PDB file of C-alpha atoms in Angstrom:
ATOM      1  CA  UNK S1349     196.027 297.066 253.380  1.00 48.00           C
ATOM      2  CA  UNK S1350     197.755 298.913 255.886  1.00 47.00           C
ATOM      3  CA  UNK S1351     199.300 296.536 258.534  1.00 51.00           C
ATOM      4  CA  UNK S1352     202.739 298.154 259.717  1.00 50.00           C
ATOM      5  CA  UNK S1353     202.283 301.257 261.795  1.00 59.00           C
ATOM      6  CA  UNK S1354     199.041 301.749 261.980  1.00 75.00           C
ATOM      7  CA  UNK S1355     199.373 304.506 264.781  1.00 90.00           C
ATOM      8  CA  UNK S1356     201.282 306.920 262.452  1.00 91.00           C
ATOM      9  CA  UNK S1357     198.323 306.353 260.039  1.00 93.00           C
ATOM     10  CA  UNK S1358     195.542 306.169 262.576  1.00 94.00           C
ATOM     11  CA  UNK S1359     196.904 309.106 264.092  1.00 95.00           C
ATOM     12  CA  UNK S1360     196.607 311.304 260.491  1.00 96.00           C
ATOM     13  CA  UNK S1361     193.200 310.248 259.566  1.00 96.00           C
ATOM     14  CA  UNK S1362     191.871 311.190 263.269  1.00 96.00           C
ATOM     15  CA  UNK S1363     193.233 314.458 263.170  1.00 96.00           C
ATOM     16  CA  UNK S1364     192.010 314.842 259.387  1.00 97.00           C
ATOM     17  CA  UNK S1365     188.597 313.983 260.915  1.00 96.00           C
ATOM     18  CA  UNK S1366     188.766 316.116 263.666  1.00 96.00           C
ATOM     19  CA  UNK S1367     189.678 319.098 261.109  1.00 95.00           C
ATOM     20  CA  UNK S1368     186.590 318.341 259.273  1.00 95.00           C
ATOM     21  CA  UNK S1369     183.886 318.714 261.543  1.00 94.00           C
ATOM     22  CA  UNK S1370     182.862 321.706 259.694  1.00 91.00           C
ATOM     23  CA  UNK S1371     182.012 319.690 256.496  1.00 94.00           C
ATOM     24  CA  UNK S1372     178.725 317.745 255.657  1.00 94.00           C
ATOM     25  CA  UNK S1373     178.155 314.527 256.962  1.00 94.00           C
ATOM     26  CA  UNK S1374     178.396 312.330 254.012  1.00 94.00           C
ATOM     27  CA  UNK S1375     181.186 314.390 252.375  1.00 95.00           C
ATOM     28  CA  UNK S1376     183.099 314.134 255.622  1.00 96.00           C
ATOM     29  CA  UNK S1377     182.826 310.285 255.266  1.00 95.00           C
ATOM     30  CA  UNK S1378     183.317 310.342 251.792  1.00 95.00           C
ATOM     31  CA  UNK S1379     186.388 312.346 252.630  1.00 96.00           C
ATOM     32  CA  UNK S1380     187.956 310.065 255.291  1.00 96.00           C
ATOM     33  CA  UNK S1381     187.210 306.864 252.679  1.00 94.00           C
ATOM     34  CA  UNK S1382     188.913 308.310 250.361  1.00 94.00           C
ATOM     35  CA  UNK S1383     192.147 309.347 252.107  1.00 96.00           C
ATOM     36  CA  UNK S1384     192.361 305.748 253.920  1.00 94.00           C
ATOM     37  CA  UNK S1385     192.278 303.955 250.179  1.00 92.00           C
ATOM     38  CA  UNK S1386     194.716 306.454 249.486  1.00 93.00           C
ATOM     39  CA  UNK S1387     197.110 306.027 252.034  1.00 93.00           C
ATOM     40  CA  UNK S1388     196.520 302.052 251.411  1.00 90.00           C
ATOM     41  CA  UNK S1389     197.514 302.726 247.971  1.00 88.00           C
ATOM     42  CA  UNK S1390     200.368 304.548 248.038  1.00 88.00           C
ATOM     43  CA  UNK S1391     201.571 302.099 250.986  1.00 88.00           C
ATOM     44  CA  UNK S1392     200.797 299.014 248.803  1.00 83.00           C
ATOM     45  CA  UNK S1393     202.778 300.552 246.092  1.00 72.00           C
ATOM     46  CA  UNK S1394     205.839 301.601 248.775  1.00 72.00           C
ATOM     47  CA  UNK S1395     205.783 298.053 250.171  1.00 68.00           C
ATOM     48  CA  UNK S1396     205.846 299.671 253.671  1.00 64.00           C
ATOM     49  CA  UNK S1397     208.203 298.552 255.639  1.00 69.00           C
ATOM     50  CA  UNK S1398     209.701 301.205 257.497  1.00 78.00           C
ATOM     51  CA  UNK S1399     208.014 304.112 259.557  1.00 83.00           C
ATOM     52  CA  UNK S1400     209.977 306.264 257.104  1.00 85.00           C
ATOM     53  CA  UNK S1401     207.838 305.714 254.234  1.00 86.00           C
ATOM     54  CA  UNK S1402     204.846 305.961 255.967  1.00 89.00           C
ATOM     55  CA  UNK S1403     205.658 309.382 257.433  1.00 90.00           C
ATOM     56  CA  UNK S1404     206.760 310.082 253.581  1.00 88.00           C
ATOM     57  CA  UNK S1405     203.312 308.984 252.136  1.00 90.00           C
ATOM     58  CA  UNK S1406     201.446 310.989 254.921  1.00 93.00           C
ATOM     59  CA  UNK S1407     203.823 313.721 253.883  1.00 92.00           C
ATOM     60  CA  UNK S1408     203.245 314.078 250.325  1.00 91.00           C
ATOM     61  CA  UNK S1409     199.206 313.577 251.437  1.00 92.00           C
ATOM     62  CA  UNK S1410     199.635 317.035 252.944  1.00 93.00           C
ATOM     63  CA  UNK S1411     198.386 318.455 256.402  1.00 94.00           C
ATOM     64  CA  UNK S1412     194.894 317.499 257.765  1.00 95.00           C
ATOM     65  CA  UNK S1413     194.338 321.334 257.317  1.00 93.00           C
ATOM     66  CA  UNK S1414     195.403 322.106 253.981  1.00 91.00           C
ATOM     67  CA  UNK S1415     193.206 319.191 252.441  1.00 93.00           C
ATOM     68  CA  UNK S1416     190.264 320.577 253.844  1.00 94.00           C
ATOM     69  CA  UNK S1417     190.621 324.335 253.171  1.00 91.00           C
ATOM     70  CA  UNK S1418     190.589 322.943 249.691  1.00 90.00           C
ATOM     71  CA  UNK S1419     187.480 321.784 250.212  1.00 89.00           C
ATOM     72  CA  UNK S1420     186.127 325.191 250.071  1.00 76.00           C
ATOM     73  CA  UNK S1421     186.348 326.227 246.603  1.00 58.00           C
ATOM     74  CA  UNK S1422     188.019 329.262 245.569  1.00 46.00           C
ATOM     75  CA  UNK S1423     185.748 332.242 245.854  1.00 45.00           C
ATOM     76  CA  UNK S1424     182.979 330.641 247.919  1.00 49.00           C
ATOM     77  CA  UNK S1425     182.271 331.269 251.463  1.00 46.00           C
ATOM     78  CA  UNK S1426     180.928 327.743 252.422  1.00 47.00           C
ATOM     79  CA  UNK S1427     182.283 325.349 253.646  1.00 45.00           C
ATOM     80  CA  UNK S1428     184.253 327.575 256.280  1.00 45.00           C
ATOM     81  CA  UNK S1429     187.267 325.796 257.224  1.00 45.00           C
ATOM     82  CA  UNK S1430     187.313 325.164 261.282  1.00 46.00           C
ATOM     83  CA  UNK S1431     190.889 327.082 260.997  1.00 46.00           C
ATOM     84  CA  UNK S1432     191.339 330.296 258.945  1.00 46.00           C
ATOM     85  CA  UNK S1433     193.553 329.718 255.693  1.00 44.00           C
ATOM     86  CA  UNK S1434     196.693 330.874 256.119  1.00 45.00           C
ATOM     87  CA  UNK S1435     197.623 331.502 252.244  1.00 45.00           C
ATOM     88  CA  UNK S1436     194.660 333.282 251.277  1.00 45.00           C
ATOM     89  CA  UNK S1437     195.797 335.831 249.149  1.00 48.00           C
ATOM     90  CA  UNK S1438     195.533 339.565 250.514  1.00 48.00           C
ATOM     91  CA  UNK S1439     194.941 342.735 249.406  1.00 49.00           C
ATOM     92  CA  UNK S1440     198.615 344.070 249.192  1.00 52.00           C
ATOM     93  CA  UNK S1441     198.966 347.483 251.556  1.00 50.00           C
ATOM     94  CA  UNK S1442     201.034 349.473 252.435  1.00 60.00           C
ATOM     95  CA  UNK S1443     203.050 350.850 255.796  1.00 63.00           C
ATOM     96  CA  UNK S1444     201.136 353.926 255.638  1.00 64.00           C
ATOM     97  CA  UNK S1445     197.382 352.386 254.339  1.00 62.00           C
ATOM     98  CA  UNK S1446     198.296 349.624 257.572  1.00 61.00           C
ATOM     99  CA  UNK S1447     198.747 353.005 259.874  1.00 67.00           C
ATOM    100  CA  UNK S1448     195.814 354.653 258.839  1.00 65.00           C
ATOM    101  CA  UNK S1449     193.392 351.662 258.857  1.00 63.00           C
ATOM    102  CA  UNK S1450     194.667 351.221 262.219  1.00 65.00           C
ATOM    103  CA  UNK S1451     193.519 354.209 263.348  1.00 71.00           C
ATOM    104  CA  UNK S1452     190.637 354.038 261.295  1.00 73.00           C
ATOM    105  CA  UNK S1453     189.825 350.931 263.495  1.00 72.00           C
ATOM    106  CA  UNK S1454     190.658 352.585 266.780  1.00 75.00           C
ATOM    107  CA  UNK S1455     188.150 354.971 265.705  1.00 74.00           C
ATOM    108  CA  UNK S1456     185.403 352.654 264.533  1.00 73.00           C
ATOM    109  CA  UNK S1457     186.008 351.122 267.859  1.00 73.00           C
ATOM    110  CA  UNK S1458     186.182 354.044 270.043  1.00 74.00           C
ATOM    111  CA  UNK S1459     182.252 354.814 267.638  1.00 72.00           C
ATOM    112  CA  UNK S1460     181.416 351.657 268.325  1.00 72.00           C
ATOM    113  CA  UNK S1461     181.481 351.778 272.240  1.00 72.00           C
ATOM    114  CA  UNK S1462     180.232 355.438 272.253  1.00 67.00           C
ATOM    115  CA  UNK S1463     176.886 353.741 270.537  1.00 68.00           C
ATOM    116  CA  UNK S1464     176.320 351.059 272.769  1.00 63.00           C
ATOM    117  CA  UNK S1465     176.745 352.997 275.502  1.00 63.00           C
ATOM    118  CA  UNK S1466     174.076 355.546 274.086  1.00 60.00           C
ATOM    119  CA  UNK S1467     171.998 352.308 274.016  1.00 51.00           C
ATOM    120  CA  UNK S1468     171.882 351.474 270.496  1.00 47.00           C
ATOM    121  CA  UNK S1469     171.495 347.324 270.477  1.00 48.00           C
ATOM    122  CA  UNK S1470     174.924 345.856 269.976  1.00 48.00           C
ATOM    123  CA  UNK S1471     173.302 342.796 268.224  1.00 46.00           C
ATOM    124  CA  UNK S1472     172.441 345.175 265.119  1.00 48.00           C
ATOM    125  CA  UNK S1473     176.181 345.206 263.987  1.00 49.00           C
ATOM    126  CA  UNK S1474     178.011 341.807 264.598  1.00 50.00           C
ATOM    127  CA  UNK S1475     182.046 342.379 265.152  1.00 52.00           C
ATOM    128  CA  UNK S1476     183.368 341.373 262.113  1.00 52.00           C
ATOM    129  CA  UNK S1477     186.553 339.397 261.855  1.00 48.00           C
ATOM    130  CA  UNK S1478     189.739 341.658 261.401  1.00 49.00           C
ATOM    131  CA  UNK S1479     190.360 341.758 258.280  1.00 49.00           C
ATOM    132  CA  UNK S1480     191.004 344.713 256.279  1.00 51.00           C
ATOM    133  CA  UNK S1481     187.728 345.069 254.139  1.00 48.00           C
ATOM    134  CA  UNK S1482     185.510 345.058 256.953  1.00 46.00           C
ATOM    135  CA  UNK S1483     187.407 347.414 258.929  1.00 46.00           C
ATOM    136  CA  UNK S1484     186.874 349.953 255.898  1.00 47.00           C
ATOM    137  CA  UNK S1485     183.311 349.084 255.825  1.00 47.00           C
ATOM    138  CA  UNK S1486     183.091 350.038 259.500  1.00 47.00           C
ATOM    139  CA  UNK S1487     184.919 353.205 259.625  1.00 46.00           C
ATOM    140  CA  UNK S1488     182.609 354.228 256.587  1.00 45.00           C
ATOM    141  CA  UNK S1489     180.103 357.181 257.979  1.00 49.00           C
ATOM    142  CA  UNK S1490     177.054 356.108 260.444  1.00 44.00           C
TER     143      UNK S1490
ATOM    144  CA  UNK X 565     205.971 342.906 245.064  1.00 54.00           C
ATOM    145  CA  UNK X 566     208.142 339.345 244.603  1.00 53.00           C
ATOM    146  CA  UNK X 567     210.367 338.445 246.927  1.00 66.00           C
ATOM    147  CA  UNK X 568     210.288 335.030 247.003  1.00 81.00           C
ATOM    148  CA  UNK X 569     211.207 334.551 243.520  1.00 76.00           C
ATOM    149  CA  UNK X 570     207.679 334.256 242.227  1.00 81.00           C
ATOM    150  CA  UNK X 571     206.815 330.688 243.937  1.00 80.00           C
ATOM    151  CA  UNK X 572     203.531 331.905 245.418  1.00 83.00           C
ATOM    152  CA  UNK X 573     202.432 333.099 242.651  1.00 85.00           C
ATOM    153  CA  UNK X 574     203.260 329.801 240.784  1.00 83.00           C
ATOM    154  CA  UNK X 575     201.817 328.074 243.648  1.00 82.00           C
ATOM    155  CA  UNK X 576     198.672 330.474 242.810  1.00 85.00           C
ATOM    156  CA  UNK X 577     198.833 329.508 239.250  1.00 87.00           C
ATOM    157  CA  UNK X 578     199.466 325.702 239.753  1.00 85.00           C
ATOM    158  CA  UNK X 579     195.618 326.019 241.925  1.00 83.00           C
ATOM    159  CA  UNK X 580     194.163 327.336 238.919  1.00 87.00           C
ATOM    160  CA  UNK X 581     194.842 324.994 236.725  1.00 93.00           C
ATOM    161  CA  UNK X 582     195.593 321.961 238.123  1.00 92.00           C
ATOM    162  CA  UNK X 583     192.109 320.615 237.429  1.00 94.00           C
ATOM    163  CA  UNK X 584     192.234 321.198 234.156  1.00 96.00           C
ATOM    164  CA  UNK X 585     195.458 319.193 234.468  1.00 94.00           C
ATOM    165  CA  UNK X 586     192.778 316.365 235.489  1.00 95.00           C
ATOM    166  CA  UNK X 587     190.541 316.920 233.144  1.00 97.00           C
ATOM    167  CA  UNK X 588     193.065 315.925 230.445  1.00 96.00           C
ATOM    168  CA  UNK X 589     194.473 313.155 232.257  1.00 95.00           C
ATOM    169  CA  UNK X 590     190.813 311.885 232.151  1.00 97.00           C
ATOM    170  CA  UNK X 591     190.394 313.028 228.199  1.00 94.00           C
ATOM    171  CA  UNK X 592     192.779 309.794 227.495  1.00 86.00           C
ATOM    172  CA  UNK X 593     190.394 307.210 229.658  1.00 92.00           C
ATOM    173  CA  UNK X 594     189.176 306.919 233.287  1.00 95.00           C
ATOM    174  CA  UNK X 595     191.090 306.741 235.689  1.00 95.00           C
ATOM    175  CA  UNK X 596     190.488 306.219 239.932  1.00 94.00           C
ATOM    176  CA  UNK X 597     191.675 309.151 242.138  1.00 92.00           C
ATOM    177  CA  UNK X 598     195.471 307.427 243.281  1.00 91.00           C
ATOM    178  CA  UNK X 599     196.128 307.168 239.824  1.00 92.00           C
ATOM    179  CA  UNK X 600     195.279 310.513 238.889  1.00 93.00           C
ATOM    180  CA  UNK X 601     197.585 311.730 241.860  1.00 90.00           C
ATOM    181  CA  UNK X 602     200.543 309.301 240.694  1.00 88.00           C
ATOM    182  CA  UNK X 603     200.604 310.874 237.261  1.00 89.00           C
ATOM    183  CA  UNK X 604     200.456 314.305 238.504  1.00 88.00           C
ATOM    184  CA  UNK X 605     203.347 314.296 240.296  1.00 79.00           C
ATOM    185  CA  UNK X 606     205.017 312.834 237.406  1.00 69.00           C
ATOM    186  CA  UNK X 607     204.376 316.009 235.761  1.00 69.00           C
ATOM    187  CA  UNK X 608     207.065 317.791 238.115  1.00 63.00           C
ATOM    188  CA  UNK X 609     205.878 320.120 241.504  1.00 67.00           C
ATOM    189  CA  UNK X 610     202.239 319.495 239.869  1.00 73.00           C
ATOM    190  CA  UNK X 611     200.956 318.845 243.315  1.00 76.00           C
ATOM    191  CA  UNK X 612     202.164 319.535 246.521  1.00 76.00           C
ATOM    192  CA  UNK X 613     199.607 318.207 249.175  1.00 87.00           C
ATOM    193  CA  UNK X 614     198.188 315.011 247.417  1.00 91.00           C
ATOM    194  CA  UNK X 615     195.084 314.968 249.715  1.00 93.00           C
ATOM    195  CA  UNK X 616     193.847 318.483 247.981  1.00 92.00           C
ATOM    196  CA  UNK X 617     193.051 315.779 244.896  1.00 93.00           C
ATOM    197  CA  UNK X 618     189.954 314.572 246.583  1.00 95.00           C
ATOM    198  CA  UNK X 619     188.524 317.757 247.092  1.00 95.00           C
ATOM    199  CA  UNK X 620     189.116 318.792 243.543  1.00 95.00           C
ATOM    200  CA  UNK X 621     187.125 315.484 242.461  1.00 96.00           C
ATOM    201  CA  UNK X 622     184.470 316.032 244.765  1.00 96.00           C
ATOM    202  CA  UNK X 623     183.870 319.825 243.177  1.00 95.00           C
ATOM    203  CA  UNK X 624     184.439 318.462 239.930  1.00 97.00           C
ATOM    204  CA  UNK X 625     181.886 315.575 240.381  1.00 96.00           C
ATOM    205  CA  UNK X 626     179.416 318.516 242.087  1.00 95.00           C
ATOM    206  CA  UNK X 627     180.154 320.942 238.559  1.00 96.00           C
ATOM    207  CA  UNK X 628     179.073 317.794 236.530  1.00 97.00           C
ATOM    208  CA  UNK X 629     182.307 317.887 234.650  1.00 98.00           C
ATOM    209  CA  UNK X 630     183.399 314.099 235.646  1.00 98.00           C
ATOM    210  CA  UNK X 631     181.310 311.353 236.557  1.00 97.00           C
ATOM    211  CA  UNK X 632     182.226 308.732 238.709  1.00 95.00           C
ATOM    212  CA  UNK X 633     181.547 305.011 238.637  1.00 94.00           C
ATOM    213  CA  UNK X 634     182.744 302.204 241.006  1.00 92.00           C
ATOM    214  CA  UNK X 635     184.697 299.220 239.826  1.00 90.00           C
ATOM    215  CA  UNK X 636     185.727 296.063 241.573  1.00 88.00           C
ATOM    216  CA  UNK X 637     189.609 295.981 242.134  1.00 81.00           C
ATOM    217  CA  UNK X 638     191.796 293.047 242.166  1.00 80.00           C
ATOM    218  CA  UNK X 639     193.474 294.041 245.945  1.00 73.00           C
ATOM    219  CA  UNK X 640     191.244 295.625 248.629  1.00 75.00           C
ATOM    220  CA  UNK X 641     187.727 297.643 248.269  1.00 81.00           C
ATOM    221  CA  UNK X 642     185.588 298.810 244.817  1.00 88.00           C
ATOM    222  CA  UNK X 643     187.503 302.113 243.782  1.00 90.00           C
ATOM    223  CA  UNK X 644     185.736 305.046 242.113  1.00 93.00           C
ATOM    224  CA  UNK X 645     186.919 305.737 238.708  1.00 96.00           C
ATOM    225  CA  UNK X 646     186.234 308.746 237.087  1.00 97.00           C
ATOM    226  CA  UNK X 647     185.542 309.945 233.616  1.00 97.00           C
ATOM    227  CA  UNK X 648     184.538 313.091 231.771  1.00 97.00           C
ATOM    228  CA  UNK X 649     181.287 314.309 231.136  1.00 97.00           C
ATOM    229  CA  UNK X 650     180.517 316.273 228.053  1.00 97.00           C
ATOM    230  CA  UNK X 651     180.489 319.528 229.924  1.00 98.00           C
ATOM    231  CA  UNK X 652     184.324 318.025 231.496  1.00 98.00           C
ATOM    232  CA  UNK X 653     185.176 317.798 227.701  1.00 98.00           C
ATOM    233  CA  UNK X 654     183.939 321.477 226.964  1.00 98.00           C
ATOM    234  CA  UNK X 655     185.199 322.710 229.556  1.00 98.00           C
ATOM    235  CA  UNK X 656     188.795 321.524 228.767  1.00 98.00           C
ATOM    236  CA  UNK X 657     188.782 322.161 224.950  1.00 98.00           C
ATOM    237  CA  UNK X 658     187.728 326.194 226.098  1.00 98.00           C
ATOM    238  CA  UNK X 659     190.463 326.307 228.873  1.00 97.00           C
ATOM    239  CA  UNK X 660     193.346 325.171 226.008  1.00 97.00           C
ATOM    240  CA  UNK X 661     192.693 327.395 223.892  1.00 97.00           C
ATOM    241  CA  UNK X 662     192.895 330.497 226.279  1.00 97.00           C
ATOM    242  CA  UNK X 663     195.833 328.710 228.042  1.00 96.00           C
ATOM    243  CA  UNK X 664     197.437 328.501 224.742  1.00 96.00           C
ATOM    244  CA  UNK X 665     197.374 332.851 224.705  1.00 97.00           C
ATOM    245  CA  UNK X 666     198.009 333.281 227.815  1.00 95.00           C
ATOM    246  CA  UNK X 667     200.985 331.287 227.544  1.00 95.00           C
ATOM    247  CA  UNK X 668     202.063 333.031 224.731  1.00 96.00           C
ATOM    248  CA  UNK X 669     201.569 336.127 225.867  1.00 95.00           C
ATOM    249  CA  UNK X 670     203.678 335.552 228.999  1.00 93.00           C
ATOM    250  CA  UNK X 671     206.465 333.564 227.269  1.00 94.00           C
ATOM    251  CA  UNK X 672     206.689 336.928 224.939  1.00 95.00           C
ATOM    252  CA  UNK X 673     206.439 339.275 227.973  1.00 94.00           C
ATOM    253  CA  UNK X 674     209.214 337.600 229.763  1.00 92.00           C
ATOM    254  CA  UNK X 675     211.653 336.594 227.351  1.00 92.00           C
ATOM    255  CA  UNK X 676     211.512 340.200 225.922  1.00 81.00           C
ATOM    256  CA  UNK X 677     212.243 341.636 229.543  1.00 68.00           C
ATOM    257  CA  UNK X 678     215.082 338.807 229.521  1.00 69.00           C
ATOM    258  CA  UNK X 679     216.429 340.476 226.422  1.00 74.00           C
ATOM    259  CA  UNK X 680     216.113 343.853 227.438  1.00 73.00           C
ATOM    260  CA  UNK X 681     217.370 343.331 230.787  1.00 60.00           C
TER     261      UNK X 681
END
C-alpha cells in the first residue's frame, strides 16, 4: 500500500514508463507491476513515514534507465534501450589508435561525400553510430 | 588499465554472476522477487540498483531456468513466486563447479603477487 507521498513514487514509475517505450507491450506492463509491488514492499517493510525513506527505497530501486538497459541481456542487440548505456564496456585504445581512427573517419567521411556526390545512392550505406568498430569497418577499402 | 581500484571490473563481475546468486537462493525453496532482492543485499554490495532484479527474472523465466507461479498474499495483490526448473538446477550445479576454479585460480594469482610484491 503506498499512501504517503505518492508524488515521489508516482513520479518514478512514470518516468520508468516513459524509459520503456522501447520494450514489448506486455513486458512493459509486466515491468511497471512489478516495480509498484516492489516499491509497496519495501515501503510496507520501512513503515513509510517520511519522504526520506521513500526517496531511499526509490534509491536503492535504481534509475528508471539503468533497470531497463538491463533488460537487454548482455550480448544481445534487442531490446535497444531508448538511451545508449553508458557503462558498456569498450574496446580499450589508445591516444595514438584514437588519432588515427579519427582521421581514418575524416577520411571515410571525406569518401563518403565524394560518392554521393558521384551519385552513388546514399541509402545503400546507412551512417552508422560512432562507435569505434564501425568506423574501422568504414574506412576498410571500397 | 585500473585506476579506480578495480570496482568496475567487480561491478562487471558482480553482473555475471549475480543470477547465479539467484539461482541458489531459489535451490533452498521459492521465493517472490522482493524477497529475493532483500536477501541479496544481505549478501554485502550484491546489488546495487534493485530494479535490475526484475529483468534478471524475466530472462531467467524466458531461459526456462525458473518457473514462476502466483500465490495469494496475506497484505495486498497475488505475488509471483519463483522456483527452479531442472535446467535452473543444472545450470547452477555447472556454474559452481567452474566458479569454484576460477576462484581458486584468482585467490592463488593474487595472493602470490601480494607476496611477491
Amino acid at each position: 500500500m503506498i499512501t504517503p507521498q505518492n508524488g515521489i513514487v508516482d513520479d518514478y514509475l512514470a518516468r520508468l514508463e516513459a524509459a520503456a517505450t522501447a520494450l514489448p507491450a506486455d513486458r512493459r506492463t509486466e515491468l511497471l507491476e512489478e516495480i509498484r509491488q516492489h516499491i509497496g514492499d519495501a515501503l510496507s517493510d520501512a513503515n513509510a513515514q517520511y519522504e526520506s525513506v521513500v526517496r531511499n527505497v526509490l534509491e536503492k530501486l535504481g534509475s528508471p534507465a539503468d533497470i531497463i538497459a538491463a533488460e537487454a541481456p548482455l550480448g544481445s542487440a534487442a531490446p535497444q534501450p531508448a538511451s545508449p548505456v553508458p557503462d558498456r564496456p569498450r574496446p580499450r585504445i589508445d591516444r595514438w589508435k584514437i588519432a588515427g581512427l579519427g582521421l581514418l573517419l575524416l577520411a571515410a567521411l571525406a569518401l563518403l561525400a565524394f560518392n554521393s556526390s558521384q551519385g552513388d545512392s546514399p541509402g545503400t550505406r546507412p551512417w552508422p553510430s560512432p562507435t569505434w568498430s564501425s568506423t574501422t569497418s568504414v574506412a576498410t577499402p571500397q | 588499465m585500473v585506476t579506480d581500484g578495480g570496482r568496475s571490473g567487480v561491478s562487471q563481475l558482480r553482473r555475471g554472476v549475480l543470477e547465479f546468486c539467484v539461482l541458489a537462493l531459489l535451490r533452498d525453496g521459492e521465493r517472490y522477487g522482493f524477497e529475493l532482492v532483500r536477501d541479496l543485499g544481505a549478501a554485502q554490495a550484491m546489488v546495487t540498483s534493485e530494479g535490475t532484479i526484475y529483468p534478471l527474472l524475466s530472462r531467467l523465466r524466458r531461459e526456462e531456468l525458473v518457473t514462476p507461479s502466483w500465490r495469494e498474499s496475506t497484505s495486498g495483490p497475488p505475488r509471483r513466486y519463483y522456483t527452479l526448473t531442472p535446467a535452473g538446477h543444472r545450470a547452477l550445479k555447472e556454474f559452481t563447479a567452474e566458479w569454484t576454479l576460477f576462484r581458486d585460480a584468482v585467490d592463488r594469482l593474487l595472493t602470490h603477487e601480494e607476496n611477491n610484491g
